[in-house]
XYZ file of C-alpha atoms in Angstrom:
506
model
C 89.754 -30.328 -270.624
C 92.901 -32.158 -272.169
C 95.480 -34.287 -269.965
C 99.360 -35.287 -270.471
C 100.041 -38.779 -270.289
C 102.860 -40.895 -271.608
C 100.851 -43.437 -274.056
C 103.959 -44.882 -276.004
C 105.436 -47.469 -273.863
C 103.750 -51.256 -273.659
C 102.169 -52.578 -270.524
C 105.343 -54.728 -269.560
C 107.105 -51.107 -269.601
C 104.148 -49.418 -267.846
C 105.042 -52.012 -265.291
C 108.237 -51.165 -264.090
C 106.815 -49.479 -260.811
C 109.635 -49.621 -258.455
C 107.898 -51.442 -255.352
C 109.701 -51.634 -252.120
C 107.879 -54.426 -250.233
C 108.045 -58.373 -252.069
C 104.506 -58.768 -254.015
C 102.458 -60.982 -251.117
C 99.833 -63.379 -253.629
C 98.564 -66.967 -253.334
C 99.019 -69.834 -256.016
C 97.149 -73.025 -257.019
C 98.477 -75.310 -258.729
C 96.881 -77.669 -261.002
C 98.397 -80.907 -262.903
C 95.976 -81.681 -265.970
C 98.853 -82.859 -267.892
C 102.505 -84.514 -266.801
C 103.732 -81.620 -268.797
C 100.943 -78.990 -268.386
C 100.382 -77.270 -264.835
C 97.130 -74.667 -264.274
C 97.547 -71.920 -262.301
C 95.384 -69.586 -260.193
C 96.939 -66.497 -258.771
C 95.224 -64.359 -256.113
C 96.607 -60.844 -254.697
C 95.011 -59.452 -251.912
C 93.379 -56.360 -251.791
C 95.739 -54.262 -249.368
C 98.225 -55.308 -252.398
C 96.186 -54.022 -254.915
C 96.197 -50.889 -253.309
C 99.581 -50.305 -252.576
C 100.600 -50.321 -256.077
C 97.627 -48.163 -256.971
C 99.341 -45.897 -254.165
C 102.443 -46.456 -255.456
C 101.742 -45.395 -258.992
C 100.190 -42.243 -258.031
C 103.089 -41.380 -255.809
C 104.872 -41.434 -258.834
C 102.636 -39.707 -261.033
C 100.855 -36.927 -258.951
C 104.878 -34.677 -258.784
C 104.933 -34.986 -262.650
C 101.056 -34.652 -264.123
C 100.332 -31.684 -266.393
C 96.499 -30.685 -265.912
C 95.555 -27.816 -267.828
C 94.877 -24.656 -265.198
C 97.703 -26.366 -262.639
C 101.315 -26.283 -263.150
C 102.801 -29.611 -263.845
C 103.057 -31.284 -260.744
C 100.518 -28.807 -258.880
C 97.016 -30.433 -259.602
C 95.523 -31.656 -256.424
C 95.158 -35.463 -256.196
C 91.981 -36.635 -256.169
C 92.074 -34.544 -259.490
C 95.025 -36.040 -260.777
C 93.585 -39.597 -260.144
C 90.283 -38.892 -261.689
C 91.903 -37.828 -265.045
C 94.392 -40.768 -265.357
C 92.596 -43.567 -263.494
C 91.877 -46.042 -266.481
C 95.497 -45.510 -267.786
C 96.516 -45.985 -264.099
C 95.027 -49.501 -263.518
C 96.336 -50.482 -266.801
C 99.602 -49.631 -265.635
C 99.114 -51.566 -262.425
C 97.446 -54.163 -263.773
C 100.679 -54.801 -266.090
C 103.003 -54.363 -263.231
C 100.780 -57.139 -260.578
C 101.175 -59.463 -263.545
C 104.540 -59.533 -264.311
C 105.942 -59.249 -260.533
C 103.177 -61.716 -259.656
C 104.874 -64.569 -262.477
C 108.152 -63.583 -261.641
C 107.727 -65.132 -258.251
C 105.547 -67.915 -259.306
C 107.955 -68.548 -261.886
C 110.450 -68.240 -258.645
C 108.299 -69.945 -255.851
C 106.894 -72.751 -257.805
C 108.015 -76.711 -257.906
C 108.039 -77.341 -261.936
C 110.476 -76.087 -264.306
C 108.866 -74.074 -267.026
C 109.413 -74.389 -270.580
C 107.178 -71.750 -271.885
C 105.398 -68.858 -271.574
C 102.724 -68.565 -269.525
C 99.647 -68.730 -272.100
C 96.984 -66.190 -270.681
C 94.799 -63.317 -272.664
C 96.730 -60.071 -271.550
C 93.152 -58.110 -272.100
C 90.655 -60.497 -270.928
C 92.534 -59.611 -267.513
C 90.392 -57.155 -265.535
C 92.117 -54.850 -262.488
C 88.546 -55.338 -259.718
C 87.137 -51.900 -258.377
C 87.080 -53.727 -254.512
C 88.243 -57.688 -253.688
C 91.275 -59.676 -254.389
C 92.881 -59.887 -257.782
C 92.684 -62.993 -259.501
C 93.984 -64.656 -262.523
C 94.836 -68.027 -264.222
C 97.031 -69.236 -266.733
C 98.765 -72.461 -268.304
C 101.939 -73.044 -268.822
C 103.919 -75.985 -270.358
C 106.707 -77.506 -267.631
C 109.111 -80.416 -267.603
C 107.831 -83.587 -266.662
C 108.409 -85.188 -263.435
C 110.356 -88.597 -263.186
C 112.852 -90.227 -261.540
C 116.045 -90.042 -262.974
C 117.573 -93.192 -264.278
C 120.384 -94.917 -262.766
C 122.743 -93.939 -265.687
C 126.062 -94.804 -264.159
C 127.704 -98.488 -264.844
C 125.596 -98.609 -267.909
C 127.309 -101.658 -270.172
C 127.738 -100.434 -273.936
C 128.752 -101.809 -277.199
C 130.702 -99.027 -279.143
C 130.660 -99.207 -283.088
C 134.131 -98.254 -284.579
C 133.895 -97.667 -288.389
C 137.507 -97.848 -290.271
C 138.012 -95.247 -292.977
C 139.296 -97.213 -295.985
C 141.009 -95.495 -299.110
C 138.099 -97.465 -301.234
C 135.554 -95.014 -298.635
C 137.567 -92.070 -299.526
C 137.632 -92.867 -303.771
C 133.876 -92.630 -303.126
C 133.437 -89.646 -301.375
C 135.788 -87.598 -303.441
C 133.824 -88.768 -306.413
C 130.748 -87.355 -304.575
C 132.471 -84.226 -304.297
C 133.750 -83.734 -308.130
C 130.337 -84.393 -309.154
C 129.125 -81.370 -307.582
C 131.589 -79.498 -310.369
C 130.743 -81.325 -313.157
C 129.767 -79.870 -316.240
C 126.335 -81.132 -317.403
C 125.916 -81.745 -321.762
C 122.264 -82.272 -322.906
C 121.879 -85.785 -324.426
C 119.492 -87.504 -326.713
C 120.508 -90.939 -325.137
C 118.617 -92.838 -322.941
C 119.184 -91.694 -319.346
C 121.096 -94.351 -316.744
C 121.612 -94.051 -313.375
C 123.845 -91.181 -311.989
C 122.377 -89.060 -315.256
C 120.809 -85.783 -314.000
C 117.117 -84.805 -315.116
C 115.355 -82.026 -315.796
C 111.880 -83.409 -314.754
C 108.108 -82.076 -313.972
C 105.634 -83.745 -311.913
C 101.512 -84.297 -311.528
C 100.330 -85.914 -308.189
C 96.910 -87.499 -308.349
C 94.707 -88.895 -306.224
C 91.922 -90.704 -308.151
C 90.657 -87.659 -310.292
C 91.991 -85.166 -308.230
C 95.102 -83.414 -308.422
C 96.846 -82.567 -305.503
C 100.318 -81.192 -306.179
C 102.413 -80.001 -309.202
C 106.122 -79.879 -309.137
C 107.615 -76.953 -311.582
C 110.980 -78.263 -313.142
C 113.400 -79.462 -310.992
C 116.721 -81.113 -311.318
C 117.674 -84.973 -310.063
C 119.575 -87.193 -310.035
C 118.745 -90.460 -311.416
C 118.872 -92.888 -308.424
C 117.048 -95.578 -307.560
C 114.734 -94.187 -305.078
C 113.128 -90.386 -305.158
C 112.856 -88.717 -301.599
C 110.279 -86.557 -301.711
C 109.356 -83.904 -298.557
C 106.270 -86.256 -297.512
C 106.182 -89.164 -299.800
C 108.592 -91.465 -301.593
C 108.607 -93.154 -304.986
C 110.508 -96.394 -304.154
C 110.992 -97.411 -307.631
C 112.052 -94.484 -309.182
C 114.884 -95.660 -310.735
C 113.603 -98.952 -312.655
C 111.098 -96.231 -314.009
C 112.700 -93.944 -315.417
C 115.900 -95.919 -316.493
C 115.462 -95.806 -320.494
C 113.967 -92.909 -320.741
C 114.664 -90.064 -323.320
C 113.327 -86.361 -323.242
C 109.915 -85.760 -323.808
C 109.021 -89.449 -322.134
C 106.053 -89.146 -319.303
C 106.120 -92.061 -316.657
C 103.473 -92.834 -314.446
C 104.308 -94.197 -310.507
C 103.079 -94.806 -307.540
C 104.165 -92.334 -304.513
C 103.609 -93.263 -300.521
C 102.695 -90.501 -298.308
C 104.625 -91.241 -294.475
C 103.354 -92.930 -292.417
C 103.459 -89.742 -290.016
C 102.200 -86.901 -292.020
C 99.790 -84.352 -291.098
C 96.607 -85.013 -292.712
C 95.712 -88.344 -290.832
C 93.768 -89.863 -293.542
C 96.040 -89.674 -295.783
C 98.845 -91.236 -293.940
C 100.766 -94.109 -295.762
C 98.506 -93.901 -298.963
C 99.496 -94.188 -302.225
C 98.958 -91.554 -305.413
C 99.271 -91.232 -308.794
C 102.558 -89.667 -310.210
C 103.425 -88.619 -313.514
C 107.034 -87.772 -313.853
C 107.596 -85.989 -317.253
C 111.476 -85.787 -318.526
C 112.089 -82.107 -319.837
C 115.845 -83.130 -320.488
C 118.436 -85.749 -320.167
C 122.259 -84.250 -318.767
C 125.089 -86.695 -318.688
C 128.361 -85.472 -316.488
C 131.190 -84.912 -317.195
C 133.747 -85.037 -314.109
C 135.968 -81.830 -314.071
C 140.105 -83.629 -314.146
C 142.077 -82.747 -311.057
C 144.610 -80.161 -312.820
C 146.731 -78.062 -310.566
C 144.392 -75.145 -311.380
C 141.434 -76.731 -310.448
C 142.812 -78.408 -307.108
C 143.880 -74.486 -306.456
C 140.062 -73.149 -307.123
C 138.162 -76.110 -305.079
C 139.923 -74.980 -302.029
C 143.888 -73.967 -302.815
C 144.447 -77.259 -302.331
C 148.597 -77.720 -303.064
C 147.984 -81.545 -304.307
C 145.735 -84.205 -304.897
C 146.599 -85.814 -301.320
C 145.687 -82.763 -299.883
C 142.644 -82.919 -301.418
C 142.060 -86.718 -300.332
C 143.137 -85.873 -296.277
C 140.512 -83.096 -296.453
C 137.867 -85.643 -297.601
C 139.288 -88.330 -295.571
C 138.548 -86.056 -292.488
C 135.271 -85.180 -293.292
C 134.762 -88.834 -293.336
C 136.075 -89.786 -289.720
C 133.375 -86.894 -288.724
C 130.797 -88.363 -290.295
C 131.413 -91.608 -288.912
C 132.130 -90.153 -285.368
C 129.040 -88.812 -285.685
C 127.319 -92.463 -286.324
C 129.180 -93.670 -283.278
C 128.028 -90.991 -281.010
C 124.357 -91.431 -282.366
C 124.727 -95.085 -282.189
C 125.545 -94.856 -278.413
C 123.576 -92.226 -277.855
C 120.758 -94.701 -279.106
C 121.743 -97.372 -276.382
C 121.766 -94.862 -273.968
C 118.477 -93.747 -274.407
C 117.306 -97.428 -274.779
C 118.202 -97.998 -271.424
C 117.175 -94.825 -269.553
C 113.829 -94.405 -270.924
C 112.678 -98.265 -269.666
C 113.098 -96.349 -266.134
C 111.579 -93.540 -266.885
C 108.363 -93.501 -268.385
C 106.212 -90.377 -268.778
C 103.620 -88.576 -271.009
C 103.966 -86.005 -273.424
C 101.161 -83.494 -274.657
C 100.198 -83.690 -278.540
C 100.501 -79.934 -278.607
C 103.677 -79.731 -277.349
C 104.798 -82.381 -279.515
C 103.731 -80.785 -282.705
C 105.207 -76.871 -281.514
C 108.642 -78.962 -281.180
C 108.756 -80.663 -284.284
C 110.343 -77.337 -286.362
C 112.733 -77.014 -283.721
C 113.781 -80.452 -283.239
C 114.058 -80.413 -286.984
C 116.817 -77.188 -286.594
C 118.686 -78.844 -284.065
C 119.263 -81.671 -286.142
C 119.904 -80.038 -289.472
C 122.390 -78.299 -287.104
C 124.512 -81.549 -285.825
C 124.757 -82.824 -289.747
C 126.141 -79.542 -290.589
C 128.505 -79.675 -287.985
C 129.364 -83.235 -288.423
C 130.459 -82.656 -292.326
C 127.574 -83.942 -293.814
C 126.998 -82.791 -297.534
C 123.410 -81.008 -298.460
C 122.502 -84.158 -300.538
C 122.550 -86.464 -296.996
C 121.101 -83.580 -295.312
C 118.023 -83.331 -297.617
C 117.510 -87.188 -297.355
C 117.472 -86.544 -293.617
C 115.132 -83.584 -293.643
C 112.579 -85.564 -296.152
C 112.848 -88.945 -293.688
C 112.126 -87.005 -290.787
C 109.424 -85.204 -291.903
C 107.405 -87.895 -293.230
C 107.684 -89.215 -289.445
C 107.863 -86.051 -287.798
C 105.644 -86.589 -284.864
C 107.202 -89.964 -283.946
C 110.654 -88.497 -284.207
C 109.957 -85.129 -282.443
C 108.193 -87.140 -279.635
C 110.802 -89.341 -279.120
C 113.175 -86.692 -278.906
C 112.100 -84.676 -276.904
C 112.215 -87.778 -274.219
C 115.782 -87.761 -274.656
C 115.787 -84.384 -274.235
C 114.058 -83.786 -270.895
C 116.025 -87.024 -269.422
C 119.997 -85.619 -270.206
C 118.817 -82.380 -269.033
C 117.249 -83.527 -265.817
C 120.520 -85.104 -265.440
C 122.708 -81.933 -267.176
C 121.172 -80.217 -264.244
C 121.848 -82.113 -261.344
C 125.483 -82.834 -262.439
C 125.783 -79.063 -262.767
C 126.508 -79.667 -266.716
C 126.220 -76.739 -269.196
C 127.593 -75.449 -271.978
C 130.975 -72.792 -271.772
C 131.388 -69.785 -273.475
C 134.519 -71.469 -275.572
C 132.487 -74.501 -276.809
C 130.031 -72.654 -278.183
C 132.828 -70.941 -280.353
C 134.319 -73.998 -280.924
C 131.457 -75.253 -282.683
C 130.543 -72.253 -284.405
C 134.347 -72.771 -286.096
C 133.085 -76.048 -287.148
C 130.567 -74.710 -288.630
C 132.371 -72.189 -290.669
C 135.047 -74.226 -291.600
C 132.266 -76.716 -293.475
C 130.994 -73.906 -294.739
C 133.066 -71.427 -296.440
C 131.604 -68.771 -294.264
C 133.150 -66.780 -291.501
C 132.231 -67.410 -287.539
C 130.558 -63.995 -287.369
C 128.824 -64.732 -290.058
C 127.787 -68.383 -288.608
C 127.209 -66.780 -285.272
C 125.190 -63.935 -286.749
C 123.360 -66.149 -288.951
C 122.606 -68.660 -285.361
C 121.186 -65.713 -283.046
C 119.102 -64.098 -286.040
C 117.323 -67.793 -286.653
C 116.718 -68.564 -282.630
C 119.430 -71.615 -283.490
C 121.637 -70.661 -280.359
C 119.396 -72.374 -278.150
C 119.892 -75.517 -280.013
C 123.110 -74.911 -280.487
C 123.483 -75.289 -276.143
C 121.224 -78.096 -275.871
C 123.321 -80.014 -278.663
C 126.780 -79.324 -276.418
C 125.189 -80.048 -273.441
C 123.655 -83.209 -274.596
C 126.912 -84.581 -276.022
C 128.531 -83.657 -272.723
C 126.524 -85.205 -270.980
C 126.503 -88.933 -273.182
C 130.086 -88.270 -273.161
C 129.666 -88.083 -269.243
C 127.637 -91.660 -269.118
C 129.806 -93.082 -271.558
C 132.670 -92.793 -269.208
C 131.158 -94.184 -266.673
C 129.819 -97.124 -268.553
C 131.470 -100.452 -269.483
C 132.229 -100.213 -272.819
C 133.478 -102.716 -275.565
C 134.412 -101.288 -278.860
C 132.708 -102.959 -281.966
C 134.070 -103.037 -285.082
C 131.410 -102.066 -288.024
C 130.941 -104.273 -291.281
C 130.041 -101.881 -294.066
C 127.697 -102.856 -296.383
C 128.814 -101.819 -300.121
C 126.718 -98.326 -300.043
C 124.618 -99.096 -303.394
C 125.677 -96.094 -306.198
C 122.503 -93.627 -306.546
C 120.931 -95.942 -303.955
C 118.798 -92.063 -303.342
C 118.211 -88.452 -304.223
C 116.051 -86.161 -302.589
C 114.244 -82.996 -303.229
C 112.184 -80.211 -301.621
C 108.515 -81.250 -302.405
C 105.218 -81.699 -300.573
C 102.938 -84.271 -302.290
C 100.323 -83.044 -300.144
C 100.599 -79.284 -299.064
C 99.797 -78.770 -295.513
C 98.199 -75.704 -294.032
C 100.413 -75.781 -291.365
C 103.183 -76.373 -293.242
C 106.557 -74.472 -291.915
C 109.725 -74.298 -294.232
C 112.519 -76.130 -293.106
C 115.294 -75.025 -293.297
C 117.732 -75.236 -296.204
C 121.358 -77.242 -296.347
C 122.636 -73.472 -298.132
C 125.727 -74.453 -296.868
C 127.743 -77.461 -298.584
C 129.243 -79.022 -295.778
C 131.470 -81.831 -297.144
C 132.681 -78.715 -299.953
C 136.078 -78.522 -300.015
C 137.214 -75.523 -297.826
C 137.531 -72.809 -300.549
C 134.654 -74.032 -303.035
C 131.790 -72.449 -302.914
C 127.871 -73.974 -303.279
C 126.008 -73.656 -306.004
C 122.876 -72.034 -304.723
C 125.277 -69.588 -302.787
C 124.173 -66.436 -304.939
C 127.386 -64.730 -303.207
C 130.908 -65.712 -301.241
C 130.730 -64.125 -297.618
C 133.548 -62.046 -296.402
C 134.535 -60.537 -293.229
């Protein structure tokens, strides 16, 4: 005998039983962790049945049983036929009404979902219902006394020496590149491979890549602090051997802070040749009417940056002070499921902030050779401005969001649909709302502080004091990419990147 039965929807669809009555249940709740709670559900039996009741209700008017008309089949014949797929059904639709009003009824703020096994779940014949799961929640403090804070404010002064600098930085990005027999000096790009060693062992190779000669070498895990001194001098076809240090916080703990073998091979020495600011080119690198024009676009992509260093800088002494209050633990796992996403929302603020892909990278290499630290730490600062977003009623508005998406574009030669396409297919708007809410709400406790501006002495920034590149020394399993500067954000508005394979339109 065959049966009729609607197989293609999920569970969580199967669910949607409309149910008249609230779902009665009991919950215990469990605090292994400050961040972790445990949670046993129980549903009575008289609920149990209701929904079987309920689902049948709904089925027995529509069933097609061969030898009935559809609709006709008597019920206990009806119920026979589709009782596993039934108590599927149900069991879906107990779960998901049952965590809506734990999720509801209960005294933590979740920040995950609930991690259970879906099919290790069994719908009992006669009794109660029961389940557990674990979930991952905010931890519970006391919110620091963040008002009268006292606050020293740094103020960095853009200087016309700053701007020289920076608009060098950006004419080197168009620079045409001639292959030279002489030695190489800093500021020279190379075309270099690389072996990494660890006694007789290799652990890494790097495939050609470009750099630029600087002192030190940034790599994704390591760095080679003398990088410069090494390969000053050198000429193609040279092979230099170095030491490299893994960080101090990557993810195979016994190889944290060690040092390997590197052999850096030149395939090619490039000297550059800065492109001359001709009314033509000014006009290409971003229709630019003048070389002033030029120098106020660069000048304000300074004053970003360096607004940006303020507002971490304060942010920093912010943090300092509320975390001595407010002390709590974090779970390991947590910790390391946060670190990509701490690492987006960051990425995110230099991009906004007009940082170029060179800083970024040196960032993005930094970080993730101290990743755990970093993530750790802030994710502290995280949970304490939103415990305190939230009860100031603080959250982001519909217009800043699009304000900062036309940051965004602006640094990056790309359209805000594009930006806010780009944001919602990468999970990024998230971060994008905790970043506004978090400034808000520093801005919030900087107001109400005491503050006393103080003036920044710049140190001379050293020439080629760094480059970095996209390498691990030491490949991790776990290893997730990170994403990519693609967009040049301290480009000129109408130049376009290099690795850019094409210019977006509307």
């Amino acid at each position: 005998m065959s049966t009729s039965f609607d197989t293609d929807s999920t569970p969580a669809e199967d669910a949607a039983v409309p149910v008249k009555d609230p779902l009665q249940l009991n919950m215990e709740v469990t605090k292994p962790h400050a961040c972790l709670r445990e949670v046993v559900v129980t549903i009575p039996r008289g609920e149990v049945d209701r929904y079987m009741k309920d689902a049948y209700d709904e089925l027995v008017p529509e069933a097609q049983v061969p030898g009935f008309r559809a609709g006709r089949a008597p019920r206990k014949l009806v119920e026979k036929q589709f009782k596993d797929r039934i108590e599927d059904r149900v069991k879906g639709s107990l779960l998901m009404d049952s965590l809506a009003k734990v999720t509801e009824d209960a005294e933590f703020s979740a920040i995950g979902e609930p991690d259970f096994e879906y099919e290790s779940i069994e719908l009992p014949e006669k009794g109660e219902f029961k389940y557990q799961f674990s979930i991952e929640v905010r931890p519970e403090f006391d919110t620091p006394d963040w008002k009268k804070l006292e606050l020293k404010k740094p103020v960095e002064t853009i200087s016309e020496e700053d701007v020289d600098a920076a608009l060098q930085r950006v004419l080197s990005r168009y620079a045409s590149l001639e292959a030279s027999d002489a030695p190489a000096e800093l500021g020279d790009r190379l075309l270099i491979t690389a072996k990494f060693t660890d006694g007789d062992k290799t652990i890494s190779e790097m495939e050609e890549e470009h750099v630029t000669l600087a002192s030190r070498l940034s790599l994704s895990d390591a760095v080679c602090e003398n990088f410069g001194e090494l390969m000053k001098d050198c000429k193609e076809g040279d092979s230099v051997t170095a030491k490299v240090k893994l960080g101090e916080g990557h993810a195979n703990e016994e190889m944290q802070g060690k040092e390997v073998d590197a052999t850096f091979t030149v395939v090619e020495v490039m000297k550059e040749q800065l492109p001359e600011l001709t009314a033509e080119f000014l006009d290409e690198l971003g229709e630019f009417e003048n070389e002033s024009e030029l120098r106020e676009f660069v000048r304000s992509s300074l004053e970003r940056q360096a607004n940006f260093r303020t507002e971490q800088a304060m942010r920093g002494s912010i943090i300092e002070k509320l975390l001595d209050s407010a002390d709590f633990e974090l779970p390991p796992t947590l910790v390391r499921r946060q670190m990509k996403r701490e690492l987006d929302r960051k990425v995110l603020e230099f991009r906004r902030s007009g940082f170029d892909d060179d800083m970024i990278r040196r960032f993005v290499n930094a970080s993730k050779q101290n990743m755990q630290q970093g993530t750790e730490s802030s994710l502290r600062e995280h949970f304490i401005l939103e415990q305190i977003a939230d009860e100031e009623k603080v959250d982001a508005e519909p217009q800043e969001y699009e304000t900062e998406i036309q940051l965004i574009a602006e640094q990056s030669d790309s359209s805000p649909r594009r930006v806010r396409a780009r944001l919602e297919k990468t999970g990024q708007m998230d971060a994008l709302r905790n970043q506004i809410v978090e400034r808000k709400v520093i801005e919030m406790i900087s107001e109400a502080a005491t503050v006393t501006d103080e003036p920044v002495e710049k140190e001379a920034e050293e020439k080629n004091e760094e480059f970095a590149i996209d390498h691990e020394v030491l490949p991790t399993k776990d290893h997730e990419a990170i994403p990519a500067a693609k967009y040049d954000d301290n480009t000129p508005k109408g130049a376009e990147p290099e690795d850019k394979q094409e210019k977006e339109k509307d």
